[in-house]
CSV table of C-alpha atoms in Angstrom, one decimal:
chain,number,residue,atom,x,y,z
A,1,MET,CA,26.9,-48.8,44.2
A,2,VAL,CA,23.2,-49.0,44.2
A,3,LEU,CA,21.1,-46.1,42.9
A,4,THR,CA,18.1,-44.9,44.7
A,5,ASP,CA,14.8,-44.5,43.0
A,6,ARG,CA,15.2,-40.8,42.8
A,7,GLU,CA,18.7,-41.0,41.3
A,8,LEU,CA,17.5,-43.6,38.8
A,9,PHE,CA,14.6,-41.4,37.8
A,10,LEU,CA,17.0,-38.4,37.3
A,11,LEU,CA,19.3,-40.6,35.3
A,12,ILE,CA,16.5,-41.7,33.0
A,13,ILE,CA,15.2,-38.1,32.6
A,14,CYS,CA,18.7,-36.8,31.8
A,15,THR,CA,19.3,-39.6,29.3
A,16,VAL,CA,15.9,-39.0,27.5
A,17,PHE,CA,16.7,-35.2,27.5
A,18,TYR,CA,20.2,-35.8,25.9
A,19,ILE,CA,18.8,-38.2,23.3
A,20,THR,CA,16.1,-35.8,22.4
A,21,LEU,CA,18.5,-32.9,22.2
A,22,PHE,CA,20.8,-35.1,20.0
A,23,ILE,CA,18.0,-36.0,17.6
A,24,LEU,CA,16.9,-32.3,17.4
A,25,VAL,CA,20.4,-31.2,16.6
A,26,MET,CA,20.7,-33.9,13.9
A,27,LEU,CA,17.4,-32.8,12.3
A,28,TRP,CA,18.4,-29.2,12.4
A,29,ASN,CA,21.7,-29.9,10.7
A,30,ARG,CA,20.0,-32.0,8.1
A,31,ARG,CA,17.5,-29.2,7.4
A,32,LYS,CA,20.4,-26.7,7.2
A,33,LEU,CA,22.2,-29.0,4.7
A,34,GLN,CA,19.1,-29.4,2.6
A,35,LEU,CA,18.6,-25.6,2.5
A,36,LEU,CA,22.2,-25.1,1.4
A,37,GLN,CA,21.9,-27.8,-1.2
A,38,SER,CA,18.7,-26.2,-2.6
A,39,ARG,CA,20.5,-22.8,-2.7
A,40,LEU,CA,23.4,-24.3,-4.6
A,41,ASP,CA,21.0,-26.0,-7.0
A,42,ASN,CA,19.2,-22.7,-7.5
A,43,ILE,CA,22.6,-20.9,-8.1
A,44,HIS,CA,23.7,-23.6,-10.7
A,45,ALA,CA,20.3,-23.2,-12.5
A,46,MET,CA,20.7,-19.4,-12.6
A,47,GLN,CA,24.2,-19.7,-13.9
A,48,LYS,CA,23.1,-22.1,-16.6
A,49,MET,CA,20.3,-19.8,-17.6
A,50,ALA,CA,22.6,-16.8,-17.6
A,51,VAL,CA,24.9,-18.6,-20.0
A,52,MET,CA,22.0,-19.5,-22.3
A,53,GLU,CA,20.4,-16.1,-22.1
A,54,HIS,CA,23.4,-13.8,-22.2
A,55,ARG,CA,23.2,-11.4,-25.1
A,56,PRO,CA,26.3,-9.4,-25.7
A,57,GLN,CA,24.3,-6.5,-27.1
A,58,ASP,CA,22.7,-6.0,-23.7
A,59,ASP,CA,26.0,-4.8,-22.2
A,60,SER,CA,26.2,-2.0,-24.7
A,61,GLY,CA,22.7,-0.8,-23.7
A,62,ILE,CA,23.8,-0.5,-20.1
A,63,TYR,CA,26.9,1.5,-20.9
A,64,THR,CA,25.1,4.0,-23.1
A,65,SER,CA,22.2,4.5,-20.7
A,66,ASP,CA,21.6,7.8,-18.9
A,67,ALA,CA,21.7,6.1,-15.5
A,68,TYR,CA,25.2,4.6,-16.2
A,69,ARG,CA,26.5,7.9,-17.6
A,70,HIS,CA,25.2,9.7,-14.5
A,71,THR,CA,26.9,7.1,-12.3
A,72,LYS,CA,30.2,7.7,-14.1
A,73,LYS,CA,29.7,11.5,-13.7
A,74,CYS,CA,29.2,11.1,-9.9
A,75,LEU,CA,32.3,8.9,-9.8
A,76,ALA,CA,34.3,11.4,-11.7
A,77,GLU,CA,33.2,14.1,-9.2
A,78,GLY,CA,34.0,11.8,-6.3
A,79,ARG,CA,30.4,11.9,-4.9
A,80,MET,CA,28.0,9.1,-3.9
A,81,LEU,CA,24.9,8.3,-5.8
A,82,ALA,CA,21.7,9.9,-4.5
A,83,GLU,CA,18.8,7.8,-3.3
A,84,ASP,CA,16.7,8.5,-6.4
A,85,ASP,CA,19.6,7.3,-8.7
A,86,TRP,CA,19.5,3.7,-7.5
A,87,PRO,CA,16.1,2.7,-8.9
A,88,GLN,CA,17.1,3.9,-12.3
A,89,LEU,CA,20.4,2.1,-12.2
A,90,THR,CA,18.7,-1.1,-10.9
A,91,ASP,CA,16.1,-0.9,-13.7
A,92,VAL,CA,18.8,-0.7,-16.4
A,93,VAL,CA,20.7,-3.7,-15.0
A,94,ASN,CA,17.4,-5.7,-14.5
A,95,SER,CA,16.4,-5.1,-18.1
A,96,ALA,CA,19.8,-6.1,-19.5
A,97,TYR,CA,20.2,-9.1,-17.2
A,98,ASP,CA,16.7,-10.5,-16.9
A,99,GLY,CA,15.6,-9.9,-13.3
A,100,PHE,CA,19.0,-9.7,-11.8
A,101,SER,CA,17.7,-8.2,-8.5
A,102,ASP,CA,15.0,-10.9,-8.2
A,103,LYS,CA,17.6,-13.6,-8.7
A,104,LEU,CA,19.8,-12.2,-6.0
A,105,ASN,CA,16.9,-11.8,-3.6
A,106,SER,CA,15.8,-15.4,-4.2
A,107,LEU,CA,19.2,-16.6,-2.8
A,108,CYS,CA,19.0,-14.7,0.5
A,109,ARG,CA,17.7,-11.6,2.1
A,110,MET,CA,20.0,-8.8,1.3
A,111,SER,CA,20.4,-5.4,2.8
A,112,GLU,CA,20.2,-2.3,0.7
A,113,GLN,CA,24.0,-1.9,0.9
A,114,GLU,CA,24.6,-5.5,-0.1
A,115,MET,CA,22.3,-5.2,-3.1
A,116,ARG,CA,23.9,-1.9,-4.2
A,117,VAL,CA,27.4,-3.4,-4.0
A,118,SER,CA,26.3,-6.4,-6.1
A,119,LEU,CA,24.6,-4.1,-8.6
A,120,LEU,CA,27.8,-2.1,-9.1
A,121,ILE,CA,29.9,-5.3,-9.4
A,122,LYS,CA,27.6,-6.4,-12.2
A,123,LEU,CA,28.4,-3.1,-13.8
A,124,ARG,CA,32.1,-4.0,-13.6
A,125,MET,CA,32.9,-1.2,-11.2
A,126,GLN,CA,36.1,-1.4,-9.2
A,127,PRO,CA,35.9,-1.8,-5.4
A,128,LYS,CA,37.4,1.7,-4.9
A,129,ASP,CA,34.7,3.1,-7.2
A,130,ILE,CA,32.0,1.2,-5.4
A,131,ALA,CA,33.2,2.6,-2.1
A,132,ILE,CA,32.9,6.2,-3.5
A,133,LEU,CA,29.4,5.6,-5.0
A,134,THR,CA,28.0,4.0,-1.8
A,135,ALA,CA,29.9,6.3,0.6
A,136,HIS,CA,31.6,3.4,2.4
A,137,SER,CA,35.2,2.6,2.9
A,138,LYS,CA,37.0,0.1,0.6
A,139,GLU,CA,37.3,-2.2,3.6
A,140,SER,CA,33.5,-2.1,4.2
A,141,VAL,CA,32.9,-3.0,0.5
A,142,ALA,CA,35.4,-5.9,0.7
A,143,SER,CA,33.7,-7.1,3.9
A,144,THR,CA,30.3,-6.9,2.3
A,145,ARG,CA,31.5,-9.0,-0.7
A,146,SER,CA,33.1,-11.8,1.3
A,147,ARG,CA,30.1,-11.8,3.8
A,148,LEU,CA,27.7,-12.2,0.9
A,149,TYR,CA,29.6,-15.1,-0.5
A,150,GLN,CA,29.5,-16.8,2.9
A,151,LYS,CA,25.8,-15.9,3.3
A,152,VAL,CA,24.8,-17.5,0.0
A,153,PHE,CA,27.2,-20.4,-0.3
A,154,GLY,CA,27.5,-21.3,3.4
A,155,LYS,CA,31.3,-21.3,3.3
A,156,LYS,CA,34.1,-18.8,3.4
A,157,GLY,CA,35.1,-17.3,0.2
A,158,SER,CA,37.2,-14.4,-1.1
A,159,THR,CA,35.9,-11.1,-2.4
A,160,ARG,CA,36.9,-12.2,-5.9
A,161,ASP,CA,34.6,-15.3,-5.5
A,162,TRP,CA,31.6,-13.1,-5.0
A,163,ASP,CA,32.5,-10.9,-7.9
A,164,ASP,CA,32.9,-13.9,-10.2
A,165,PHE,CA,29.6,-15.3,-9.1
A,166,ILE,CA,27.8,-11.9,-9.7
A,167,LEU,CA,29.4,-11.7,-13.1
A,168,SER,CA,28.3,-15.2,-14.0
A,169,ILE,CA,24.5,-14.6,-13.4
């Protein structure tokens, strides 16, 4: 079978298009892999710094703070934290765990809900308590935790994996 000039031209155009598309996909995948690797390196560096910087007396400062006591009071009453309670709680955690929020934000963009869940995990709150304090269901909190792990690490993980990571930084 002999190809006409037009068919030959279309074949060449299609071939060039597919080769270009293949190269672009390869470059995009390489870039994505580099980004994930840099995130992992960042995470490992944060974990090493957290191990070196961890000061046990910091924990006691959190649990005796007014913000923490207010959080426990809200929990005992079964009500969520008010909007103005979150900055105080965040400040207490950030002062005890050197820039905790900044470290999390450097990993990926987080919604307010995701940041609040992570903050309460750092305070060693149980998922059912996090659900009460954030006015979300336990299922929503669990979904947020596993979604965050996947968002940061680029692979599926359990809710416990995210908790362990948060407690390690």
